[in-house]
Structures are given as C-alpha cells and as structure tokens.
Amino acid sequence: MSRRKKNPFSLKSNNAKVFLFFLIFTSVLWILIQFSKNYTKEVEVGIRYTNIPEDKIFNDASDQTLRMMLNGNGFRLMNHSWSKPILEFNVEDAVFNSEDQYLFYVDKESSILKSKLDFKGRVLSLHKDTLRLKLDSNLEKKIPVRIAQNIQYAVGYGSDKGLVVSPDSVTIGGPSQVIDTINDISTEFLNLEGLNLDYTSELSINTSEFPPTITVVPQKVEATILVSKFTEGNQKIPITLNNVPEGIEIKIFPKEITVVYRVGLDRYNEISTRDFMVVADYAKASEESSFLTLELTSKPPSIHDVRLQEKQVQFVVLK
C-alpha cells in the first residue's frame, strides 16, 4: 500500500503555524508603527450649552458644531474618528450676553479646550473662534382642544350633550414667536358609525404639525359620549311679528307654525311651546314679495335636528 504524501503547507504542520505567527506579529507591528506616526485630520465636534435660564429656550439658529484641524498620532486621533466629541459651554461663562444672545470665545491654544476635547495633540486651527448661542423667550398658554371627528348614531339614537372632552384645553409651551400663532389644537381623528351605546376613550393630541421645541401638557384627553334613545317631537308655535311701523296693521297667514325636532325619550315630556320662539321680521320684507321669512330665535338645548315645516309666512298690510 502506498503512503500518502505529506503536504508541507498543511495547517497542521509546524511550518504553517510558524508562518501564521509571523504574519500576525508583523501585521500588528505594522499597525503600531502606523498609529505612532503623526497625522493631521479635520474633525467636527458637537456643542452643548448648559445652565440655560428656565424662562428661555434653545434656538436652533445657535452654533451647534465646530470644525477644527487636529494634529497628533494615530492613537490620539482614533477616538475622535470613531465618535463625535462634545464640547460643553456654560452660559455663565459667555464673554458677551444680551437678552437673547450669548457669545463664547474659543482659543485654539487654550489648555481648557484640549481638556474638554480630551485630546493631547495639537489644535492647528478652528473654523471659527466665536460661538453664538441664541435663546428665545419660553412662553406658556392654554388653548382649546378641537376634536377631529365623524360621529354617526344608529337609527333612533342620539346624544343630548354630544361629544364631551376632558380636559377641554391643554397647556402649550415653547418659543413665543411660535406660541403666539397657535390658537387651538386638534386630536387624532375619531370615527364612529352606528353608535348606540355610551362611548369613552382616550384621544392623543396631534402635535405632528408643531416643531419639536413645542411642549404639550397633557398629551391625551378623554372623549365621552352619553347615548340615549331618540324620538321625533313637534310643537305648534305662534309666530311673533316684529318691527311693524306705527299706524300700520299687518295680518299674517298662518299665525302659527309647526316646529319638528329630535329629542331623547327621557326629555320628551319636558319640551313645551314656551321653549320656542319663531319670529317674522317686517323690517326685512321685500316690496316685490308678500312673504316674510321665519326665524327660529329660541329653542331648548336638549333638542336636535330642529326644522320649521314652513320657512315663510304670507302677510297683508291693512292701512
């Protein structure tokens, strides 16, 4: 039987192990030599401001980054290549401040700058030597909540009070120039069809149209609808004639009109003719017409879908 020929480059051979050792060793040595050399690199650092007054809010127009040219060995520059350094500036250390603007001087030779950067090489140059912090007045105000809704009741059902929101207003905060333009705020869309039972749910406030500097408290409201059985009712109401000139007698036909409405069964017997007023205003009469338009000027708050069976009444002038 023939012997299998041994491969001198097999991984199991001593020659291969020695070769791999020297390959790894020389590679590591080369990396160390390269990283020990000096390099010049432009880096961008982030800017963070601290101790901002409570009645002020950060304006995005402020300087938020600073580009600088650094010189140092590869090890010193490595951290600044992998992650973005952050420089902090205390508002109280500003070299100049006004009502809404603070200036900070940055010296490339300063040991404080290197300390903040945690960098032991050289800072060769800065893109700018002065940083500007701009602040806005932080304003708060209450605004009403508007419900974006489509509510359809089942046949024969309705609600006396309709949709009730709690709380009915929220507090918004942010830059005064933005807050002054906001007069109300809407919720997520509420779509209900065939509603025949009481309904309660939480609705989120819609802040998608606001910049991130705007805060809203609370961010959710409770929506409640008390549903009851409804029926149709009607009342015959006498017509009140207004603004008839002195010395003129006006006759109208008919003298009363039927008002039709929907009302909850539990409120049906509470409705009476005294709750309504229908007016015909002679001051609005047209010379070309013998009819006066009727207006429903008073009605109870618990009825819905109110309508007059007739919208006009005929009149005759008797002198």
GROMACS .gro file of N, CA, C and O in nm, residues 16 47-48 59 69 71 96-97 101 119 143-144 171 178 182 189 199 212 226 248 251 258 277 307:
model
   96
   16ALA      N    1   0.337   2.580   0.891
   16ALA     CA    2   0.220   2.668   0.872
   16ALA      C    3   0.194   2.749   0.998
   16ALA      O    4   0.160   2.868   0.991
   47ILE      N    5  -2.154   7.083   1.999
   47ILE     CA    6  -2.156   7.188   2.102
   47ILE      C    7  -2.280   7.169   2.188
   47ILE      O    8  -2.391   7.152   2.138
   48ARG      N    9  -2.259   7.169   2.321
   48ARG     CA   10  -2.370   7.160   2.416
   48ARG      C   11  -2.361   7.277   2.513
   48ARG      O   12  -2.253   7.305   2.567
   59ASN      N   13  -3.261   7.806   2.072
   59ASN     CA   14  -3.299   7.835   1.935
   59ASN      C   15  -3.206   7.759   1.841
   59ASN      O   16  -3.083   7.763   1.857
   69MET      N   17  -0.899   7.158   1.298
   69MET     CA   18  -0.792   7.077   1.243
   69MET      C   19  -0.703   7.031   1.358
   69MET      O   20  -0.647   7.113   1.433
   71ASN      N   21  -0.378   6.777   1.510
   71ASN     CA   22  -0.254   6.708   1.473
   71ASN      C   23  -0.208   6.624   1.592
   71ASN      O   24  -0.197   6.672   1.705
   96PHE      N   25  -1.999   8.761   2.622
   96PHE     CA   26  -2.096   8.867   2.596
   96PHE      C   27  -2.235   8.806   2.602
   96PHE      O   28  -2.257   8.693   2.557
   97ASN      N   29  -2.329   8.879   2.661
   97ASN     CA   30  -2.466   8.831   2.657
   97ASN      C   31  -2.562   8.949   2.654
   97ASN      O   32  -2.538   9.054   2.712
  101GLN      N   33  -2.902   8.654   2.330
  101GLN     CA   34  -2.783   8.607   2.260
  101GLN      C   35  -2.661   8.604   2.352
  101GLN      O   36  -2.639   8.696   2.430
  119PHE      N   37  -0.794   6.564   2.440
  119PHE     CA   38  -0.700   6.544   2.330
  119PHE      C   39  -0.564   6.600   2.370
  119PHE      O   40  -0.552   6.715   2.412
  143ILE      N   41  -5.480   7.658   2.540
  143ILE     CA   42  -5.557   7.667   2.417
  143ILE      C   43  -5.663   7.557   2.416
  143ILE      O   44  -5.644   7.451   2.477
  144PRO      N   45  -5.778   7.581   2.350
  144PRO     CA   46  -5.885   7.479   2.348
  144PRO      C   47  -5.848   7.360   2.261
  144PRO      O   48  -5.772   7.371   2.165
  171THR      N   49  -5.210   7.295   2.790
  171THR     CA   50  -5.108   7.399   2.803
  171THR      C   51  -4.995   7.369   2.706
  171THR      O   52  -4.939   7.260   2.707
  178VAL      N   53  -4.361   8.132   1.809
  178VAL     CA   54  -4.439   8.018   1.760
  178VAL      C   55  -4.569   8.006   1.839
  178VAL      O   56  -4.677   7.987   1.781
  182ILE      N   57  -5.047   7.992   1.760
  182ILE     CA   58  -5.129   7.873   1.783
  182ILE      C   59  -5.250   7.912   1.868
  182ILE      O   60  -5.235   7.958   1.981
  189PHE      N   61  -5.798   6.160   1.473
  189PHE     CA   62  -5.933   6.154   1.416
  189PHE      C   63  -6.016   6.047   1.485
  189PHE      O   64  -5.972   5.935   1.507
  199TYR      N   65  -7.001   5.587   2.502
  199TYR     CA   66  -6.865   5.568   2.449
  199TYR      C   67  -6.767   5.653   2.528
  199TYR      O   68  -6.792   5.770   2.557
  212PRO      N   69  -4.033   7.052   1.714
  212PRO     CA   70  -4.001   6.976   1.835
  212PRO      C   71  -3.980   7.062   1.959
  212PRO      O   72  -3.979   7.009   2.071
  226LEU      N   73  -7.254   6.024   2.587
  226LEU     CA   74  -7.366   5.955   2.652
  226LEU      C   75  -7.477   5.940   2.551
  226LEU      O   76  -7.534   6.039   2.504
  248ILE      N   77  -9.967  10.107   1.107
  248ILE     CA   78  -9.988  10.003   1.005
  248ILE      C   79 -10.027   9.873   1.075
  248ILE      O   80  -9.967   9.836   1.176
  251LYS      N   81 -10.145   9.156   0.885
  251LYS     CA   82 -10.206   9.025   0.907
  251LYS      C   83 -10.118   8.919   0.842
  251LYS      O   84 -10.069   8.937   0.728
  258THR      N   85  -9.548   7.485   1.273
  258THR     CA   86  -9.505   7.363   1.342
  258THR      C   87  -9.353   7.350   1.340
  258THR      O   88  -9.290   7.361   1.235
  277MET      N   89  -8.942   8.023   2.016
  277MET     CA   90  -8.990   8.150   1.962
  277MET      C   91  -8.959   8.153   1.813
  277MET      O   92  -8.844   8.132   1.772
  307ARG      N   93  -8.624   7.186   1.274
  307ARG     CA   94  -8.660   7.248   1.147
  307ARG      C   95  -8.803   7.301   1.155
  307ARG      O   96  -8.886   7.251   1.232
   0.00000   0.00000   0.00000
